[in-house]
C-alpha positions as CSV (number, residue, x, y, z in Angstrom):
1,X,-32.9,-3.5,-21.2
2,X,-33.5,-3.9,-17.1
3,X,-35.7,-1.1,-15.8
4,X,-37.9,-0.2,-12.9
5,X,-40.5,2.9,-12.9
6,X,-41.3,3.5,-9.0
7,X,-42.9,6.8,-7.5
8,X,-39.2,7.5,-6.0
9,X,-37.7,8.0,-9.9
10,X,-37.2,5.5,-12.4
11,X,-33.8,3.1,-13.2
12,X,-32.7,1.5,-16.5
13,X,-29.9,-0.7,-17.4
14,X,-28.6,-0.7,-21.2
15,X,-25.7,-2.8,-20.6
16,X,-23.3,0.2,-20.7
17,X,-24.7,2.5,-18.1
18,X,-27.6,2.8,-15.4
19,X,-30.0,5.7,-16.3
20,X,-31.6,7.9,-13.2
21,X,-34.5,9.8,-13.5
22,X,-35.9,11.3,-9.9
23,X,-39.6,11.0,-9.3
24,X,-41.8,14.2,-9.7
25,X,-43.7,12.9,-6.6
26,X,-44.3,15.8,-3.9
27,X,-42.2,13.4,-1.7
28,X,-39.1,13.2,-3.3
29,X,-36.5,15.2,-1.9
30,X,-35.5,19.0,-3.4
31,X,-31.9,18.3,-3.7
32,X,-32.8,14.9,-6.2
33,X,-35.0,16.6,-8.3
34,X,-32.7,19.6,-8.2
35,X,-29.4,17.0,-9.5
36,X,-31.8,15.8,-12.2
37,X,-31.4,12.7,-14.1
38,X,-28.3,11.1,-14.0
39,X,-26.1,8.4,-16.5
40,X,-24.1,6.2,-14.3
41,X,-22.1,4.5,-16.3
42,X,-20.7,0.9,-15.7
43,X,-17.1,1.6,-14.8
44,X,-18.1,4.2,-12.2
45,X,-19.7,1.1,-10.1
46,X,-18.9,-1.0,-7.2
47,X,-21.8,-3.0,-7.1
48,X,-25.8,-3.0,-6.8
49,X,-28.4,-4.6,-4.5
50,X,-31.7,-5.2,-3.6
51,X,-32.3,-5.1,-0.1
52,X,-35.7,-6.7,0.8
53,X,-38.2,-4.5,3.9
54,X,-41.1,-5.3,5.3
55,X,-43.3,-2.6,3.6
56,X,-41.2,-2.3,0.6
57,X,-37.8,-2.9,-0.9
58,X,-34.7,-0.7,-1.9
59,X,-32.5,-0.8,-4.8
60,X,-29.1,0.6,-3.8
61,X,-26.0,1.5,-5.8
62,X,-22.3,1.1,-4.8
63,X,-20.1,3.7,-6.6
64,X,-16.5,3.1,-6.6
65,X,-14.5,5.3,-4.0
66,X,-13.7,8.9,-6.2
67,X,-15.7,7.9,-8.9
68,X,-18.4,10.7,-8.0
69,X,-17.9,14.3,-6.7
70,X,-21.2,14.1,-4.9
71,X,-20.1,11.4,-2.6
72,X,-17.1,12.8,-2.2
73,X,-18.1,16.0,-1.2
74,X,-20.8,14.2,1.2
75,X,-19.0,11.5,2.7
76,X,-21.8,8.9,2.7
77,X,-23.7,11.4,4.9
78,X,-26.7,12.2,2.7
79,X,-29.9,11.1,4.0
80,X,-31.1,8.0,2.4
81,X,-34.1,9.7,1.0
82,X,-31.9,12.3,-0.4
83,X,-29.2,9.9,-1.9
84,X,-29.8,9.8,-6.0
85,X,-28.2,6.1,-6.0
86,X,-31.3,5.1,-4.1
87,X,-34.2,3.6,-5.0
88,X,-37.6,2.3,-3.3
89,X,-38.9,-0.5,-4.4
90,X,-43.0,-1.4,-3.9
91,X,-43.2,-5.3,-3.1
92,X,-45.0,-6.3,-6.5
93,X,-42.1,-4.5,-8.3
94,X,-39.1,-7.1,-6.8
95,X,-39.1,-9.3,-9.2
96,X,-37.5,-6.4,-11.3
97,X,-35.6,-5.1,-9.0
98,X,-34.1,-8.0,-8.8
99,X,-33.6,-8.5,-12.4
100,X,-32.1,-5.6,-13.0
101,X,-29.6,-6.4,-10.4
102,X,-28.6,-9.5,-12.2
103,X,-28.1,-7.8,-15.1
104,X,-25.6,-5.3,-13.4
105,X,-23.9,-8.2,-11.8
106,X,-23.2,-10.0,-14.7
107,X,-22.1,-7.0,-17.0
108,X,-20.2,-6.0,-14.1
109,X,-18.6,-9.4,-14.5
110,X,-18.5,-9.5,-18.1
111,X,-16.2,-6.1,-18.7
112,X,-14.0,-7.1,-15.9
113,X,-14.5,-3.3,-13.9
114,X,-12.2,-2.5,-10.8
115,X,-13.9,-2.9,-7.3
116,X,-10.8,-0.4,-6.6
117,X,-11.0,3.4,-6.0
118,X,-10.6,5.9,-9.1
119,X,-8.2,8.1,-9.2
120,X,-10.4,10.7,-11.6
121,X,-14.1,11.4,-11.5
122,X,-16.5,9.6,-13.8
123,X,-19.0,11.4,-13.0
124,X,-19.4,15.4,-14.1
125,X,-21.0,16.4,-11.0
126,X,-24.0,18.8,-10.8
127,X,-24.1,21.4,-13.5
128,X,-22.8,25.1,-13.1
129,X,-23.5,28.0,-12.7
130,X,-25.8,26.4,-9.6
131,X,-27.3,28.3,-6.4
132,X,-28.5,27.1,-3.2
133,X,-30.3,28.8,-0.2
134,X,-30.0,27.2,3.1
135,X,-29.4,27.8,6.3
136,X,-27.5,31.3,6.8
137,X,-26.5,32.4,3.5
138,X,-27.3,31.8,-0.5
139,X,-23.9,30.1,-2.2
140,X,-23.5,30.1,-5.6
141,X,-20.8,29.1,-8.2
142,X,-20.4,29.6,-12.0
143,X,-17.4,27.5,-12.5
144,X,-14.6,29.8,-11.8
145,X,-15.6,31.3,-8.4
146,X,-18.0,30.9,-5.3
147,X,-20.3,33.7,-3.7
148,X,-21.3,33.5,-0.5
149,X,-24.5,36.1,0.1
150,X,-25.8,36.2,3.6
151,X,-29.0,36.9,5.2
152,X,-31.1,37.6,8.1
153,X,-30.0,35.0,10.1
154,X,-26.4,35.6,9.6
155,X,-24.1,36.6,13.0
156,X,-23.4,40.2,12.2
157,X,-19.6,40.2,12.7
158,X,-19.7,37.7,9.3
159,X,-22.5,40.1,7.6
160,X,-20.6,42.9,8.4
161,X,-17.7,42.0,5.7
162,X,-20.4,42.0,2.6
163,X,-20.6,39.0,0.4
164,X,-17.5,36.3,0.0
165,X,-16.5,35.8,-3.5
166,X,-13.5,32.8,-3.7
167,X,-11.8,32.2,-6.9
168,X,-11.7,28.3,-7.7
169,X,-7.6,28.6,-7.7
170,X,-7.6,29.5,-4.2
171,X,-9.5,26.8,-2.7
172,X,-7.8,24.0,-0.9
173,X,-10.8,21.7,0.2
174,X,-14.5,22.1,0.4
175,X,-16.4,20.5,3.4
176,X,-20.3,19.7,3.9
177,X,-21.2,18.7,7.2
178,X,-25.1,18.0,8.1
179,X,-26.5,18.9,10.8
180,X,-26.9,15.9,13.3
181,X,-28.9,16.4,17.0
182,X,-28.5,19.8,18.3
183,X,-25.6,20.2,16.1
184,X,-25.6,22.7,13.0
185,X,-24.2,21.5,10.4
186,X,-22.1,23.7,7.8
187,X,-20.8,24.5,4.2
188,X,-16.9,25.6,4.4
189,X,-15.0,26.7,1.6
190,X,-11.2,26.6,2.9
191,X,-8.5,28.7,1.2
192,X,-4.6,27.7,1.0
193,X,-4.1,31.0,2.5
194,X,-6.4,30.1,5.6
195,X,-4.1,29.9,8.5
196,X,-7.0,29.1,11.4
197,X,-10.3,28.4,11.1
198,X,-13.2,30.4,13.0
199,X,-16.7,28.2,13.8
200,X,-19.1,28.2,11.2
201,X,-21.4,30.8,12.6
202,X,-18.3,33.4,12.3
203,X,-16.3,32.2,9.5
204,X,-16.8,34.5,6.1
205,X,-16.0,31.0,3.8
206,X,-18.9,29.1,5.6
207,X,-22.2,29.0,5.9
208,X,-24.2,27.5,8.9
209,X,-26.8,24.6,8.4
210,X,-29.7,24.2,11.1
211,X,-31.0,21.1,9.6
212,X,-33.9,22.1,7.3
213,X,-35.3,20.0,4.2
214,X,-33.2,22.4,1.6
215,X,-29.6,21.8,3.6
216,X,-28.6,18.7,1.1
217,X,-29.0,21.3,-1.6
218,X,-25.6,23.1,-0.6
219,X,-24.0,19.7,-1.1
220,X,-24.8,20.2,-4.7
221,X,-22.8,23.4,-4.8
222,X,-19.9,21.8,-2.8
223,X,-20.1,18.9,-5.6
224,X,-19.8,21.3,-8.4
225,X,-16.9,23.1,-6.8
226,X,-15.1,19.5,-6.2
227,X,-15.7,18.3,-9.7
228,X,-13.9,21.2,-10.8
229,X,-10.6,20.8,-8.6
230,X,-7.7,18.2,-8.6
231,X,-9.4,14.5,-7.8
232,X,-7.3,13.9,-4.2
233,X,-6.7,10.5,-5.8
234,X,-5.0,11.9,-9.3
235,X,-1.2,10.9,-9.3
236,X,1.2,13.5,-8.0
237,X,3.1,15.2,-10.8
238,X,6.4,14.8,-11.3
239,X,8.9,17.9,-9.7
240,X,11.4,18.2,-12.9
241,X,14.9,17.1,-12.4
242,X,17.1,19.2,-10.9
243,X,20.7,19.7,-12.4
244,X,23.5,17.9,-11.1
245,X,25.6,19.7,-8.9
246,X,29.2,20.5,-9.6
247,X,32.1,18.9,-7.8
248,X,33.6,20.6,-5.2
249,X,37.2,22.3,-6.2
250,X,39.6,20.8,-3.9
251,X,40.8,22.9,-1.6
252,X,44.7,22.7,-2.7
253,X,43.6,23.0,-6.3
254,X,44.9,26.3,-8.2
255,X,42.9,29.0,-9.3
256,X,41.3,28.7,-12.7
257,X,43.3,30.4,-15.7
258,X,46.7,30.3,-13.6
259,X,49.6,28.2,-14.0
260,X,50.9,26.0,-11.3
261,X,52.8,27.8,-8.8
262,X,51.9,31.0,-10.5
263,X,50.0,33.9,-8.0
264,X,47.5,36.0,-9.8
265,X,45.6,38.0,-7.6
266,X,42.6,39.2,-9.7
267,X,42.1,35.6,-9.7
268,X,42.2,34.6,-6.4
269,X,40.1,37.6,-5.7
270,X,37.6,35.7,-7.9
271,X,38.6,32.6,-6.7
272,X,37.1,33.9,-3.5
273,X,34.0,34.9,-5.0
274,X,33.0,31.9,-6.5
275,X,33.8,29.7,-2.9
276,X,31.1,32.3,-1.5
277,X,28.7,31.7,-4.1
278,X,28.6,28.0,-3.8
279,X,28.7,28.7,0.0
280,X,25.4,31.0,0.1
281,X,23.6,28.3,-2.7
282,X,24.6,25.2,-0.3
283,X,26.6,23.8,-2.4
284,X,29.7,23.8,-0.3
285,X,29.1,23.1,3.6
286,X,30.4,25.3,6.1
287,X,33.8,23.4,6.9
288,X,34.9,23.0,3.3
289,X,33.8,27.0,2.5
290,X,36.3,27.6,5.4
291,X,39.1,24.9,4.5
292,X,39.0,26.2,0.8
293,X,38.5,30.1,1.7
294,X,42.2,29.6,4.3
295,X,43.9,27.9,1.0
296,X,43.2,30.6,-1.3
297,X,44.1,33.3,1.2
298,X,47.7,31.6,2.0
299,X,48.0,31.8,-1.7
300,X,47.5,35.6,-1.2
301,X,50.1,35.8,1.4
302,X,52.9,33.3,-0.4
303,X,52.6,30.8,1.9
């Protein structure tokens, strides 16, 4: 057992999996202590290292692309002091640090795990139902839908349309962007029936994010709502096969249920029928719909 009790949160290594645990320190971010602890377990890694500073060190985790819906829903774009696969390190503590890295290294080694993206996530994601208030609304999700509640800083034309409530089903992609500079950054929901998007500030599936302490904690609820929808890295499934299409009749070919040489008109008549049913399903192109319909007609005529 490798493990490492810092002020940031604590790490352990059983051989298996990397246990989390967030500091209770007054300076550890809201949105780690809100994620709780966390089991990471060895195939959802990448790799691990200790990166030396001048006052103190950081441990840092390297999660296989997919492998976790907070980074996906993030981007990389968490703060550092916000990211739960981060850990600093006091300088009479990197000797352990260090050890503990060895130990992931070599297990790492030992089981033979894919540097290569997953195409499911091994990580559950944040728990549900989970709420967040940030910036210019209150978002929440139970599982099966998202609820957008607004508040006194919200632009009236969005307030104006009551709370948002979007079923899981109809949500396409889910996108948290911080705020960066004089930039807001934002929480947007978007819907496979969206056909444009309006900015943040006046979209009903978004909500605005000035750049406060508690914005990383709508990434949880964007987390929670990705965990819960098709990994983008999941194999396509499989359209079922079609059924062969029939040959076309020849055009010179008599009707069905007559004898050579022999006119029957009800047949024709459905002879005719059939030639526009395989027209209008696409079956027959135009020019053999016309070269077929002309032969059945001079039938009609004795020709």
């Amino acid at each position: 057992m490798a493990e490492i009790t810092q002020r940031d949160g604590a790490w352990s290594f059983d051989g298996e999996a990397i246990r989390i645990v967030p500091g209770r320190d007054r300076g550890v971010p809201a949105v780690r202590q809100a994620l709780g602890e966390l089991t990471v377990p060895l195939v959802a890694l990448a790799g691990v290292a200790y990166e030396p500073g001048r006052k103190s060190g950081r441990l840092r985790l390297r999660l296989r692309e997919g492998a976790d819906p907070l980074l996906q829903a993030t981007g990389g774009k968490l703060p550092d002091a916000a990211d739960p696969y981060q850990l600093s390190v006091e300088p009479d503590r990197k000797d352990l640090a260090e050890y503990l890295v060895d130990e992931v290294r070599q297990a790492l080694t030992l089981e033979q795990v894919p540097p290569g993206p997953c195409d499911r996530y091994v990580l559950p994601g944040p728990s549900v139902p989970i709420s967040a208030s940030a910036g210019d609304a209150t978002a929440s999700f139970d599982g099966e839908r998202v609820r957008l509640d607004w508040n006194w800083k919200t632009e009236e034309s969005k307030k104006s349309g009551g709370p948002r409530t979007i079923l899981l089903p109809d949500l396409e992609m889910v996108e948290w962007v911080p705020a960066a500079g004089l930039e807001n950054g934002y929480l947007r929901f978007i819907t496979a029936r969206a056909t444009a998007t309006a900015a943040p500030k006046y979209d009903p599936h978004a909500v605005v994010l000035y750049g406060f302490k508690k914005d990383p904690l709508m990434a949880l609820v964007a987390a929670a709502v990705m965990a819960r929808m098709p990994h983008p890295g999941a194999p396509a499934k499989a359209l079922p096969a079609q059924p062969p299409a029939p040959d076309p009749v020849p055009a010179d070919a008599p009707p069905a249920g007559s004898d050579e040489g022999e006119v029957d008109h009800d047949v024709l008549l459905r002879r005719l029928r059939e030639l526009g049913d395989l027209h209008q399903s696409g079956i027959l192109t135009e020019e053999e719909f016309t070269t077929a319909k002309q032969a059945v007609l001079r039938r009609f005529s004795g020709a």
